[in-house]
Amino acid sequence: MKQSVSLTVNDRPVEATVESRLSLADFLRLELRLTATHLGCEHGVCGACTVLINGEPARSCIALTVSLGGDEITTLEGLADDPAMQVIKQAFHDKHGLQCGFCTPGMLISTRDLLKRTPRPSEGAVRDGLSGNLCRCTGYQGIVRAVLKAAEDLAAS
Amino acid sequence: MKPAPFSYYRATSIDDAITALSGADGMAAVLAGGQSLVPMLNLRLSPVDHLIDLRSIAALSRQEETPEAICYGALTTHAAFEDGAVPDGTNGLMRYAASHIAYRAVRNRGTLGGALALADPAADWLTTAVALDASVTLTGPDGQRCLAITDFVVGPYYTQIAEDEIIDSVVVPRRSAAERWGYYKVAPKVGEYAKSLAVALIDPAKASARLVIGAWSDVPLVLKAGASALLEGVKQHDLAVIVQNELDLKMPSLSPAERRLHTSSVVRAAEQARS
Amino acid sequence: MNHSDTKQGIGASVKRTEDARLVNGQGTYLADLDIPGTLEAAFIRSPVAHARLGAVKVPSEYSNQVFLAADLDFAHPIVAATDDPQFQSTKQFALAKDKVRFVGEMIAVCIAPTRAQAEDIAQSCELELDELPALWDMDVATAPDALLIHEHWRDNIYLKTDVSVGDLERARKDATVSLSKSLSMGRHGAVPLECRGVLAHRDRRLNELTVYSSTQFPHVLRTCISRAIDLPESQVRVIAPDVGGGFGAKGNFSPEELTIAALAMKLDQPIRWIEDRRENLIASPHAREHRYDVTVHANNDGLILGIEAMIRVDAGAYSVWPWTAAMEAGMVVGILPGPYHVPAYAAKSQSICTNKTPMGPYRGVGRTGACFAMDVMLDAVARELHLDPADVRLLNLIKPEDMPYQSITGKQYDSGDYPEAARKALAAIDIGAIRSRQAAGEKDDRLIGFGMSSYTEQTAHGTAEWVSRGLPVVFGYEPALARLTPDGKLILHVGIQNHGQGLETTLAQVASEELGIAVADVVVRHGDSSVSPYGMGTFGSRSMTMAGGAVSVACGQLADKVKRIGAHLLQTTADAGTLSDGRVHTETASVALNEVAEAATLHPERLPEGEEPGLDISAVYEPKRSTGAFSYATHACVMAVDPGTGEMEILDYVVVHDCGRMVNPMIVEAQVVGGVAQGLGTALYEEILYDENGQPLSSTFLDYMIPGCAEVPDVRMLHMETPSPHTKYGIKGLGEGGAISPPAAVVNALNDALKSLGAEITQTPVTPLRVLEAIESGAVSPL
Ligand SMILES: Cc1cc2nc3c(=O)[nH]c(=O)nc-3n(C[C@H](O)[C@H](O)[C@H](O)COP(=O)(O)OP(=O)(O)OC[C@H]3O[C@@H](n4cnc5c(N)ncnc54)[C@H](O)[C@@H]3O)c2cc1C
Ligand code: FES
Ligand code: FES
């Protein structure tokens, strides 16, 4: 049961004919080979698959590709030149905010959104704000420190 | 963990959606935010042959204000409430409730209508809607009907929505400006579904109070005795005893530990409302 | 040893090399591989816990896409037994033959161009299952008339052990208190964020079966696969790409790996299986599930006189290779006395077979349970005697002057000051302030409690330890091949697998220490059986010590050669120069590494006479004594409990930790904190319960909860650094330690808080409902 859909991915128009059951995550990963978006649960809980749909974070594992006609999708790859994202990545590196790296792309995208909405969050606000992104490795300490540092660096720049 | 095949149809209007629903052979379901439905599809827990997407129906994203109430289109997202992007007649209660549902990425897409249609007894909107005396407008082939939320929800995951009906909107009566609210959610983790959820509303000037307990094994319950005691200004400890007795009566299946839990959240919500 | 001036050697918090690809989303995990023509696999797994398996009805249109046990009958079953003659072993076939023994056991494999289609096929097949009663709990499985899960067995117990050391009679007689309790630790999963996965295909040019697996031990897996399907090892290559966390769950030889490898070989077709989260929670090896009946005999001061324990572990339906089903119980028996001086000890253990998912290793292995049992008991003794648990602990901890110390179970604790770690933790958490806060009470009526726990952890177990366990493999050593390339950069080829531990950085730091080379000029290649000498992989807190040792030896030898060549190039009379900043120095001049490397590789005529060309040096490392290096720590925490809702909050969490010489303190700290978060999962959140039909009740992240950002506190860490006398640089392993103490520390804090209500917690995870249940059955009603 295939259907065609046109959407924008990382600023590029994309036309595709896909199965109606194909998730956005699988579309990005399998059809467009954008593999920064990871799958940790495929039922909406872990946040590893977080991307931006029309600028807002969303779980790509529970978004259906065919339902996104006309929408703008942005993945970590599409934020390579985003100045805020560069600062955030640097902070994750500096504060050891990742270990195996599997949660990292989703974590970075959620962080960018959090700091956009709350530029100078408290530690508690960071912890609540990232509670929808699971990390099994870091115990979150490096992540929280990275986000606080990124907030500081973004405010300074 | 991939869904079984289904057909997909993007409805362009409410009528179009109803026609598609009525005409479908096999199991049809409407798609709103997809934040509950798609996980179930991925897990192959709900067999769906035809999916009818409501998301392009602008009418379902509308908000309408009257002096008595605010009507929220079914597709109004949790995030829209959280961000204060839609009008509020509840002194911020809905905004607070919305911001405690799941996580931002889920709130961006999850909808009020979808949450009520699902009727998960642990869902935030269900208990909130009961506390606020909301009503649900359903549209079907024969037109619209409006049901009080307590009539709309029949049981856990079970509502009055007919196979060819959709939720059009949710009507929430405006609360008095002087009314205070309390909202107490006990969840094992931030963003998780509640294990106990209590909402309290009190407006001494209008001599009105309301107490609702949700997120137990059945649909939310309105606690009348507790509400009267709240209004009378009964002290916390005595309020707890009254609430506990009322729970014993209405929820006899609770274990002692569960009874303690729900009593506490009701009393906490009440204390918050009158503090 | 050369101390580099670049400050990138041992002890520097160098930022990680591997971050560059990972923060840019360029990590390549198993599901990211793109091998043309790959078909995706979905397994048909048993929906029931215990049944005779009849026919599998496959719709005729799919007959070429569904494979059953008979199709893979050339593959040998997985057998993991200890050398104890009493051990009753299991045979786990790639796909179930005539019986299924747990929900999730593989029955068939379906292949199709997409996973969704493979799942469609799986759904279209019908299973004939003749259900048998489910032995869903260890008590049910050990009931006198219980059905046998493996028909040829004596009873449903893999192995019983019984040790008794010291004079227990006397301990019983001299004791002021002999306190007995039953404690239990729930079953849960390791739950790496990336689930498991395997991709196998035949490389026709090399005549090699290439198996990509999200594994912690590629070389060992190569051996397993080659033996299981009778291929020479030279015709099997195993590659672990980027691995999204393992924690033990990816350090086994799994039936999934066997099936995919065998099928890809049989069909000469690339096949991939990507585990989904439901499979991961149901069928990936589980962890813990211990029950303890412990008696502590102590004198009036709380001094331990003797300990008696019965330890039962629900090891599930099959014995996991190579660890065996007796691993958990065996580790517990050996380490239960922990960091305390125990003069008399008797322990019995049973590793029980049930119709549940097999039990595998998970960060901490038996020690998390052992530490929980021991430390919760010590607090109970303190309460019984009206003593402060901190005093009781300090009294019983092994003193530094007794190091090296031989434990009552024969372990050689190598070095450290255990009481000092405890004292530092008490000072950091300010035990005095907590006691006054408790006395004052809380405004919000919550109850505050203090808990602590100390452990000692055998790390980097060497030959002696593994031999004593009688496993199929002895993981005694680790290799490294160091290659200086003509441009003066270094490639390290190592047998471990890095999946978050930062080894691409820390091993480079070791090289930097030895060669004075910048970390940025070192590349670490790992996780591929064809790129390094045979190695054992990453598990058991071993990689830094073992592979670090090997890198050190190889780079040390390389440094000697480089210095000789450098001195010759500088035309000095000295035998060798010194190395730093990427140059060989003599008193008057220096030469860059790349010039030395070029001479050694491309211009042998420039070498001193008798010097062999080439700069590849391979070395193997084994610690001087193979009884292990013992890391240790004290965890201390303050918890608040809401007696109305059972909700708990961690107000403060302190870890004082000693892992010997720290190669990279930043990474050490993060490894500990990551472990603590997992330990808090064990303590408070994670559990896989089964119902009476043997159905697992947690199969998604909606009902299986791992701690999120808001649930884990900011852990305050203090370091101590007592080198191990047995290892290179005095390094001790530390990967697992963080996960050992949290359940004990948390439960002790909760019991301290709940003391006034006469309530006590003896089971993990401590959910809010369990707190309320304890309160309801406690002596005092708080309402
Ligand atoms: C990780 C996670 C955590 C969550 N935590 C919480 C939480 O803490 N509290 C909470 O309350 N919720 C929680 N949710 C659920 C979330 O709020 C969902 O958004 C909501 O329950 C469903 O809304 P939806 O718009 O996504 O509906 P969908 O998933 O699209 O649909 C849900 C059901 O409603 C039907 N439906 C949808 N719209 C209509 C309509 N207009 N008319 C008729 N039927 C309709 C669908 O057919 C389907 O059966 C969580 C979800 C996730 C993924
Ligand atoms: S993979 Fe989408 S939320 Fe986990
Ligand atoms: S770094 Fe491994 S899951 Fe977060």
mmCIF file of C-alpha atoms and ligand atoms in Angstrom, chain A residues 48 97-104 107 133-140 143, chain C residues 16 22 29 191-194 243-247 499-500 706, ligand 3:
data_model
loop_
_atom_site.group_PDB
_atom_site.id
_atom_site.type_symbol
_atom_site.label_atom_id
_atom_site.label_comp_id
_atom_site.label_asym_id
_atom_site.label_seq_id
_atom_site.Cartn_x
_atom_site.Cartn_y
_atom_site.Cartn_z
ATOM 1 C CA ALA A 48 16.816 8.678 20.247
ATOM 2 C CA GLY A 97 28.213 14.563 27.530
ATOM 3 C CA LEU A 98 28.311 11.312 25.585
ATOM 4 C CA GLN A 99 29.705 7.837 25.881
ATOM 5 C CA CYS A 100 28.454 5.358 23.293
ATOM 6 C CA GLY A 101 26.872 8.191 21.325
ATOM 7 C CA PHE A 102 23.638 6.392 20.533
ATOM 8 C CA CYS A 103 21.375 8.824 22.362
ATOM 9 C CA THR A 104 23.449 11.813 21.311
ATOM 10 C CA MET A 107 19.805 14.610 22.885
ATOM 11 C CA ASN A 133 15.608 11.530 26.054
ATOM 12 C CA LEU A 134 16.971 8.396 27.642
ATOM 13 C CA CYS A 135 20.673 7.788 27.949
ATOM 14 C CA ARG A 136 21.891 4.502 29.347
ATOM 15 C CA CYS A 137 25.576 5.393 29.552
ATOM 16 C CA THR A 138 26.299 8.754 31.070
ATOM 17 C CA GLY A 139 24.046 8.975 34.099
ATOM 18 C CA TYR A 140 23.215 12.379 32.533
ATOM 19 C CA ILE A 143 24.918 15.946 29.582
ATOM 20 C CA ARG C 16 37.637 12.179 23.785
ATOM 21 C CA LEU C 22 29.540 10.670 17.395
ATOM 22 C CA TYR C 29 26.027 1.298 14.342
ATOM 23 C CA VAL C 191 19.030 -2.427 28.283
ATOM 24 C CA PRO C 192 21.672 -0.708 26.207
ATOM 25 C CA LEU C 193 20.044 2.081 24.219
ATOM 26 C CA GLU C 194 21.069 0.382 21.012
ATOM 27 C CA VAL C 243 28.196 -0.278 19.558
ATOM 28 C CA GLY C 244 25.526 1.707 21.366
ATOM 29 C CA GLY C 245 26.198 0.384 24.834
ATOM 30 C CA GLY C 246 26.590 -3.187 26.002
ATOM 31 C CA PHE C 247 26.880 -3.442 29.790
ATOM 32 C CA HIS C 499 31.479 1.206 23.201
ATOM 33 C CA GLY C 500 31.382 4.288 25.337
ATOM 34 C CA ILE C 706 15.038 3.206 33.068
HETATM 35 S S1 FES D 3 25.806 7.894 25.431
HETATM 36 FE FE1 FES D 3 25.151 5.821 25.275
HETATM 37 S S2 FES D 3 23.022 6.062 25.453
HETATM 38 FE FE2 FES D 3 23.714 8.036 25.852
#
